């Protein structure tokens, strides 16, 4: 499992760096950075459920915010 998490840390990190030229880079860098951090913490068995729930709540709230913007 550590190999898969390490693979996704690399992929998410590369994706975050690539988003630098995007029109809204901070949003996508945060999304990919969050994924990389969660996978990195899972490698060292330091991940907590609250981190997962907090990410879901934050990204769901932002998605709802974007849904209701005219």
PDB file of N, CA and C in Angstrom:
ATOM      1  N   UNK A   1       0.807  -1.186   0.000  1.00  0.00           N
ATOM      2  CA  UNK A   1       0.000   0.000   0.000  1.00  0.00           C
ATOM      3  C   UNK A   1       0.861   1.266   0.000  1.00  0.00           C
ATOM      4  N   UNK A   2       2.017   1.185   0.621  1.00  0.00           N
ATOM      5  CA  UNK A   2       2.896   2.350   0.640  1.00  0.00           C
ATOM      6  C   UNK A   2       3.342   2.728  -0.764  1.00  0.00           C
ATOM      7  N   UNK A   3       3.543   1.728  -1.617  1.00  0.00           N
ATOM      8  CA  UNK A   3       3.948   2.000  -3.001  1.00  0.00           C
ATOM      9  C   UNK A   3       2.871   2.789  -3.738  1.00  0.00           C
ATOM     10  N   UNK A   4       1.619   2.411  -3.554  1.00  0.00           N
ATOM     11  CA  UNK A   4       0.519   3.108  -4.226  1.00  0.00           C
ATOM     12  C   UNK A   4       0.403   4.536  -3.709  1.00  0.00           C
ATOM     13  N   UNK A   5       0.509   4.716  -2.398  1.00  0.00           N
ATOM     14  CA  UNK A   5       0.457   6.066  -1.832  1.00  0.00           C
ATOM     15  C   UNK A   5       1.626   6.917  -2.315  1.00  0.00           C
ATOM     16  N   UNK A   6       2.803   6.345  -2.403  1.00  0.00           N
ATOM     17  CA  UNK A   6       3.976   7.083  -2.901  1.00  0.00           C
ATOM     18  C   UNK A   6       3.769   7.482  -4.359  1.00  0.00           C
ATOM     19  N   UNK A   7       3.207   6.573  -5.141  1.00  0.00           N
ATOM     20  CA  UNK A   7       2.908   6.874  -6.543  1.00  0.00           C
ATOM     21  C   UNK A   7       1.951   8.065  -6.644  1.00  0.00           C
ATOM     22  N   UNK A   8       0.890   8.054  -5.823  1.00  0.00           N
ATOM     23  CA  UNK A   8      -0.075   9.141  -5.877  1.00  0.00           C
ATOM     24  C   UNK A   8       0.477  10.448  -5.303  1.00  0.00           C
ATOM     25  N   UNK A   9       1.394  10.379  -4.350  1.00  0.00           N
ATOM     26  CA  UNK A   9       2.055  11.608  -3.877  1.00  0.00           C
ATOM     27  C   UNK A   9       2.782  12.272  -5.041  1.00  0.00           C
ATOM     28  N   UNK A  10       3.489  11.468  -5.821  1.00  0.00           N
ATOM     29  CA  UNK A  10       4.230  12.004  -6.970  1.00  0.00           C
ATOM     30  C   UNK A  10       3.266  12.572  -8.010  1.00  0.00           C
ATOM     31  N   UNK A  11       2.219  11.814  -8.333  1.00  0.00           N
ATOM     32  CA  UNK A  11       1.261  12.251  -9.353  1.00  0.00           C
ATOM     33  C   UNK A  11       0.537  13.529  -8.921  1.00  0.00           C
ATOM     34  N   UNK A  12       0.052  13.570  -7.677  1.00  0.00           N
ATOM     35  CA  UNK A  12      -0.637  14.762  -7.188  1.00  0.00           C
ATOM     36  C   UNK A  12       0.296  15.966  -7.123  1.00  0.00           C
ATOM     37  N   UNK A  13       1.535  15.760  -6.740  1.00  0.00           N
ATOM     38  CA  UNK A  13       2.494  16.864  -6.674  1.00  0.00           C
ATOM     39  C   UNK A  13       2.793  17.421  -8.063  1.00  0.00           C
ATOM     40  N   UNK A  14       2.992  16.545  -9.022  1.00  0.00           N
ATOM     41  CA  UNK A  14       3.226  16.996 -10.395  1.00  0.00           C
ATOM     42  C   UNK A  14       2.005  17.742 -10.921  1.00  0.00           C
ATOM     43  N   UNK A  15       0.818  17.220 -10.628  1.00  0.00           N
ATOM     44  CA  UNK A  15      -0.410  17.879 -11.070  1.00  0.00           C
ATOM     45  C   UNK A  15      -0.553  19.260 -10.447  1.00  0.00           C
ATOM     46  N   UNK A  16      -0.187  19.401  -9.189  1.00  0.00           N
ATOM     47  CA  UNK A  16      -0.267  20.706  -8.527  1.00  0.00           C
ATOM     48  C   UNK A  16       0.681  21.702  -9.172  1.00  0.00           C
ATOM     49  N   UNK A  17       1.881  21.258  -9.523  1.00  0.00           N
ATOM     50  CA  UNK A  17       2.859  22.153 -10.157  1.00  0.00           C
ATOM     51  C   UNK A  17       2.390  22.559 -11.551  1.00  0.00           C
ATOM     52  N   UNK A  18       1.794  21.635 -12.280  1.00  0.00           N
ATOM     53  CA  UNK A  18       1.324  21.931 -13.630  1.00  0.00           C
ATOM     54  C   UNK A  18       0.212  22.973 -13.606  1.00  0.00           C
ATOM     55  N   UNK A  19      -0.564  23.024 -12.547  1.00  0.00           N
ATOM     56  CA  UNK A  19      -1.693  23.954 -12.465  1.00  0.00           C
ATOM     57  C   UNK A  19      -1.251  25.411 -12.311  1.00  0.00           C
ATOM     58  N   UNK A  20       0.020  25.646 -12.217  1.00  0.00           N
ATOM     59  CA  UNK A  20       0.532  27.016 -12.058  1.00  0.00           C
ATOM     60  C   UNK A  20       0.070  27.931 -13.192  1.00  0.00           C
ATOM     61  N   UNK A  21      -0.042  27.416 -14.410  1.00  0.00           N
ATOM     62  CA  UNK A  21      -0.444  28.233 -15.556  1.00  0.00           C
ATOM     63  C   UNK A  21      -1.946  28.254 -15.787  1.00  0.00           C
ATOM     64  N   UNK A  22      -2.719  27.677 -14.912  1.00  0.00           N
ATOM     65  CA  UNK A  22      -4.172  27.632 -15.033  1.00  0.00           C
ATOM     66  C   UNK A  22      -4.756  29.015 -14.703  1.00  0.00           C
ATOM     67  N   UNK A  23      -5.944  29.340 -15.239  1.00  0.00           N
ATOM     68  CA  UNK A  23      -6.562  30.638 -14.895  1.00  0.00           C
ATOM     69  C   UNK A  23      -6.883  30.783 -13.407  1.00  0.00           C
ATOM     70  N   UNK A  24      -7.182  29.698 -12.715  1.00  0.00           N
ATOM     71  CA  UNK A  24      -7.420  29.749 -11.273  1.00  0.00           C
ATOM     72  C   UNK A  24      -6.514  28.735 -10.568  1.00  0.00           C
ATOM     73  N   UNK A  25      -5.220  29.039 -10.510  1.00  0.00           N
ATOM     74  CA  UNK A  25      -4.255  28.037 -10.022  1.00  0.00           C
ATOM     75  C   UNK A  25      -4.386  27.694  -8.544  1.00  0.00           C
ATOM     76  N   UNK A  26      -4.768  28.654  -7.709  1.00  0.00           N
ATOM     77  CA  UNK A  26      -4.784  28.382  -6.269  1.00  0.00           C
ATOM     78  C   UNK A  26      -5.805  27.309  -5.897  1.00  0.00           C
ATOM     79  N   UNK A  27      -6.947  27.321  -6.557  1.00  0.00           N
ATOM     80  CA  UNK A  27      -7.963  26.310  -6.271  1.00  0.00           C
ATOM     81  C   UNK A  27      -7.445  24.919  -6.592  1.00  0.00           C
ATOM     82  N   UNK A  28      -6.934  24.733  -7.799  1.00  0.00           N
ATOM     83  CA  UNK A  28      -6.510  23.404  -8.221  1.00  0.00           C
ATOM     84  C   UNK A  28      -5.214  22.975  -7.552  1.00  0.00           C
ATOM     85  N   UNK A  29      -4.348  23.922  -7.241  1.00  0.00           N
ATOM     86  CA  UNK A  29      -3.142  23.561  -6.499  1.00  0.00           C
ATOM     87  C   UNK A  29      -3.515  23.098  -5.088  1.00  0.00           C
ATOM     88  N   UNK A  30      -4.536  23.714  -4.507  1.00  0.00           N
ATOM     89  CA  UNK A  30      -4.990  23.295  -3.179  1.00  0.00           C
ATOM     90  C   UNK A  30      -5.615  21.903  -3.230  1.00  0.00           C
ATOM     91  N   UNK A  31      -6.409  21.634  -4.254  1.00  0.00           N
ATOM     92  CA  UNK A  31      -7.049  20.319  -4.380  1.00  0.00           C
ATOM     93  C   UNK A  31      -6.002  19.223  -4.543  1.00  0.00           C
ATOM     94  N   UNK A  32      -5.073  19.412  -5.476  1.00  0.00           N
ATOM     95  CA  UNK A  32      -4.038  18.406  -5.705  1.00  0.00           C
ATOM     96  C   UNK A  32      -3.053  18.338  -4.539  1.00  0.00           C
ATOM     97  N   UNK A  33      -2.770  19.475  -3.928  1.00  0.00           N
ATOM     98  CA  UNK A  33      -1.885  19.487  -2.770  1.00  0.00           C
ATOM     99  C   UNK A  33      -2.490  18.744  -1.586  1.00  0.00           C
ATOM    100  N   UNK A  34      -3.802  18.904  -1.410  1.00  0.00           N
ATOM    101  CA  UNK A  34      -4.490  18.177  -0.352  1.00  0.00           C
ATOM    102  C   UNK A  34      -4.383  16.672  -0.579  1.00  0.00           C
ATOM    103  N   UNK A  35      -4.588  16.248  -1.815  1.00  0.00           N
ATOM    104  CA  UNK A  35      -4.456  14.824  -2.140  1.00  0.00           C
ATOM    105  C   UNK A  35      -3.059  14.309  -1.865  1.00  0.00           C
ATOM    106  N   UNK A  36      -2.059  15.103  -2.218  1.00  0.00           N
ATOM    107  CA  UNK A  36      -0.670  14.697  -1.980  1.00  0.00           C
ATOM    108  C   UNK A  36      -0.374  14.599  -0.487  1.00  0.00           C
ATOM    109  N   UNK A  37      -0.865  15.536   0.288  1.00  0.00           N
ATOM    110  CA  UNK A  37      -0.621  15.531   1.728  1.00  0.00           C
ATOM    111  C   UNK A  37      -1.296  14.335   2.393  1.00  0.00           C
ATOM    112  N   UNK A  38      -2.531  14.043   1.989  1.00  0.00           N
ATOM    113  CA  UNK A  38      -3.235  12.900   2.574  1.00  0.00           C
ATOM    114  C   UNK A  38      -2.500  11.593   2.261  1.00  0.00           C
ATOM    115  N   UNK A  39      -2.048  11.450   1.018  1.00  0.00           N
ATOM    116  CA  UNK A  39      -1.306  10.239   0.654  1.00  0.00           C
ATOM    117  C   UNK A  39       0.033  10.160   1.379  1.00  0.00           C
ATOM    118  N   UNK A  40       0.705  11.292   1.527  1.00  0.00           N
ATOM    119  CA  UNK A  40       1.979  11.305   2.237  1.00  0.00           C
ATOM    120  C   UNK A  40       1.797  10.933   3.705  1.00  0.00           C
ATOM    121  N   UNK A  41       0.775  11.463   4.336  1.00  0.00           N
ATOM    122  CA  UNK A  41       0.513  11.110   5.730  1.00  0.00           C
ATOM    123  C   UNK A  41       0.126   9.642   5.869  1.00  0.00           C
ATOM    124  N   UNK A  42      -0.550   9.087   4.873  1.00  0.00           N
ATOM    125  CA  UNK A  42      -0.923   7.671   4.921  1.00  0.00           C
ATOM    126  C   UNK A  42       0.307   6.772   4.856  1.00  0.00           C
ATOM    127  N   UNK A  43       1.334   7.211   4.151  1.00  0.00           N
ATOM    128  CA  UNK A  43       2.569   6.425   4.084  1.00  0.00           C
ATOM    129  C   UNK A  43       3.170   6.250   5.471  1.00  0.00           C
ATOM    130  N   UNK A  44       3.149   7.326   6.255  1.00  0.00           N
ATOM    131  CA  UNK A  44       3.741   7.292   7.591  1.00  0.00           C
ATOM    132  C   UNK A  44       2.726   6.951   8.684  1.00  0.00           C
ATOM    133  N   UNK A  45       1.526   6.548   8.274  1.00  0.00           N
ATOM    134  CA  UNK A  45       0.440   6.183   9.198  1.00  0.00           C
ATOM    135  C   UNK A  45       0.103   7.317  10.162  1.00  0.00           C
ATOM    136  N   UNK A  46       0.123   8.548   9.665  1.00  0.00           N
ATOM    137  CA  UNK A  46      -0.196   9.713  10.471  1.00  0.00           C
ATOM    138  C   UNK A  46      -1.521  10.358  10.052  1.00  0.00           C
ATOM    139  N   UNK A  47      -2.240   9.729   9.123  1.00  0.00           N
ATOM    140  CA  UNK A  47      -3.487  10.325   8.665  1.00  0.00           C
ATOM    141  C   UNK A  47      -4.587  10.082   9.694  1.00  0.00           C
ATOM    142  N   UNK A  48      -5.482  11.041   9.779  1.00  0.00           N
ATOM    143  CA  UNK A  48      -6.595  10.987  10.724  1.00  0.00           C
ATOM    144  C   UNK A  48      -7.900  11.112   9.952  1.00  0.00           C
ATOM    145  N   UNK A  49      -8.951  10.549  10.496  1.00  0.00           N
ATOM    146  CA  UNK A  49     -10.265  10.663   9.846  1.00  0.00           C
ATOM    147  C   UNK A  49     -10.720  12.110   9.756  1.00  0.00           C
ATOM    148  N   UNK A  50     -10.410  12.889  10.766  1.00  0.00           N
ATOM    149  CA  UNK A  50     -10.851  14.282  10.771  1.00  0.00           C
ATOM    150  C   UNK A  50     -10.285  15.037   9.572  1.00  0.00           C
ATOM    151  N   UNK A  51      -9.089  14.694   9.150  1.00  0.00           N
ATOM    152  CA  UNK A  51      -8.490  15.326   7.980  1.00  0.00           C
ATOM    153  C   UNK A  51      -9.292  15.006   6.736  1.00  0.00           C
ATOM    154  N   UNK A  52      -9.754  13.779   6.616  1.00  0.00           N
ATOM    155  CA  UNK A  52     -10.557  13.380   5.467  1.00  0.00           C
ATOM    156  C   UNK A  52     -11.920  14.081   5.498  1.00  0.00           C
ATOM    157  N   UNK A  53     -12.556  14.094   6.667  1.00  0.00           N
ATOM    158  CA  UNK A  53     -13.861  14.743   6.788  1.00  0.00           C
ATOM    159  C   UNK A  53     -13.758  16.242   6.556  1.00  0.00           C
ATOM    160  N   UNK A  54     -12.705  16.843   7.058  1.00  0.00           N
ATOM    161  CA  UNK A  54     -12.508  18.278   6.864  1.00  0.00           C
ATOM    162  C   UNK A  54     -12.331  18.607   5.381  1.00  0.00           C
ATOM    163  N   UNK A  55     -11.575  17.801   4.670  1.00  0.00           N
ATOM    164  CA  UNK A  55     -11.399  18.007   3.237  1.00  0.00           C
ATOM    165  C   UNK A  55     -12.707  17.874   2.485  1.00  0.00           C
ATOM    166  N   UNK A  56     -13.498  16.867   2.833  1.00  0.00           N
ATOM    167  CA  UNK A  56     -14.796  16.680   2.182  1.00  0.00           C
ATOM    168  C   UNK A  56     -15.697  17.878   2.435  1.00  0.00           C
ATOM    169  N   UNK A  57     -15.752  18.346   3.655  1.00  0.00           N
ATOM    170  CA  UNK A  57     -16.616  19.479   3.994  1.00  0.00           C
ATOM    171  C   UNK A  57     -16.174  20.738   3.272  1.00  0.00           C
ATOM    172  N   UNK A  58     -14.879  21.016   3.263  1.00  0.00           N
ATOM    173  CA  UNK A  58     -14.380  22.232   2.622  1.00  0.00           C
ATOM    174  C   UNK A  58     -14.631  22.211   1.123  1.00  0.00           C
ATOM    175  N   UNK A  59     -14.305  21.109   0.453  1.00  0.00           N
ATOM    176  CA  UNK A  59     -14.470  21.052  -0.994  1.00  0.00           C
ATOM    177  C   UNK A  59     -15.943  20.974  -1.390  1.00  0.00           C
ATOM    178  N   UNK A  60     -16.784  20.334  -0.572  1.00  0.00           N
ATOM    179  CA  UNK A  60     -18.217  20.313  -0.849  1.00  0.00           C
ATOM    180  C   UNK A  60     -18.822  21.696  -0.669  1.00  0.00           C
ATOM    181  N   UNK A  61     -18.405  22.407   0.363  1.00  0.00           N
ATOM    182  CA  UNK A  61     -18.897  23.774   0.573  1.00  0.00           C
ATOM    183  C   UNK A  61     -18.486  24.677  -0.585  1.00  0.00           C
ATOM    184  N   UNK A  62     -17.278  24.530  -1.064  1.00  0.00           N
ATOM    185  CA  UNK A  62     -16.832  25.344  -2.196  1.00  0.00           C
ATOM    186  C   UNK A  62     -17.598  24.985  -3.467  1.00  0.00           C
ATOM    187  N   UNK A  63     -17.881  23.691  -3.665  1.00  0.00           N
ATOM    188  CA  UNK A  63     -18.653  23.264  -4.831  1.00  0.00           C
ATOM    189  C   UNK A  63     -20.070  23.838  -4.776  1.00  0.00           C
ATOM    190  N   UNK A  64     -20.680  23.827  -3.601  1.00  0.00           N
ATOM    191  CA  UNK A  64     -22.012  24.427  -3.463  1.00  0.00           C
ATOM    192  C   UNK A  64     -21.972  25.932  -3.692  1.00  0.00           C
ATOM    193  N   UNK A  65     -20.936  26.575  -3.196  1.00  0.00           N
ATOM    194  CA  UNK A  65     -20.755  28.007  -3.430  1.00  0.00           C
ATOM    195  C   UNK A  65     -20.674  28.301  -4.927  1.00  0.00           C
ATOM    196  N   UNK A  66     -19.889  27.536  -5.656  1.00  0.00           N
ATOM    197  CA  UNK A  66     -19.765  27.746  -7.093  1.00  0.00           C
ATOM    198  C   UNK A  66     -21.070  27.414  -7.823  1.00  0.00           C
ATOM    199  N   UNK A  67     -21.833  26.476  -7.318  1.00  0.00           N
ATOM    200  CA  UNK A  67     -23.096  26.085  -7.952  1.00  0.00           C
ATOM    201  C   UNK A  67     -24.109  27.225  -7.916  1.00  0.00           C
ATOM    202  N   UNK A  68     -24.113  27.998  -6.821  1.00  0.00           N
ATOM    203  CA  UNK A  68     -25.119  29.052  -6.667  1.00  0.00           C
ATOM    204  C   UNK A  68     -24.661  30.426  -7.115  1.00  0.00           C
ATOM    205  N   UNK A  69     -23.426  30.562  -7.585  1.00  0.00           N
ATOM    206  CA  UNK A  69     -22.972  31.843  -8.131  1.00  0.00           C
ATOM    207  C   UNK A  69     -23.599  32.016  -9.511  1.00  0.00           C
ATOM    208  N   UNK A  70     -24.151  33.217  -9.777  1.00  0.00           N
ATOM    209  CA  UNK A  70     -24.784  33.412 -11.102  1.00  0.00           C
ATOM    210  C   UNK A  70     -23.790  33.347 -12.242  1.00  0.00           C
TER     211      UNK A  70
END
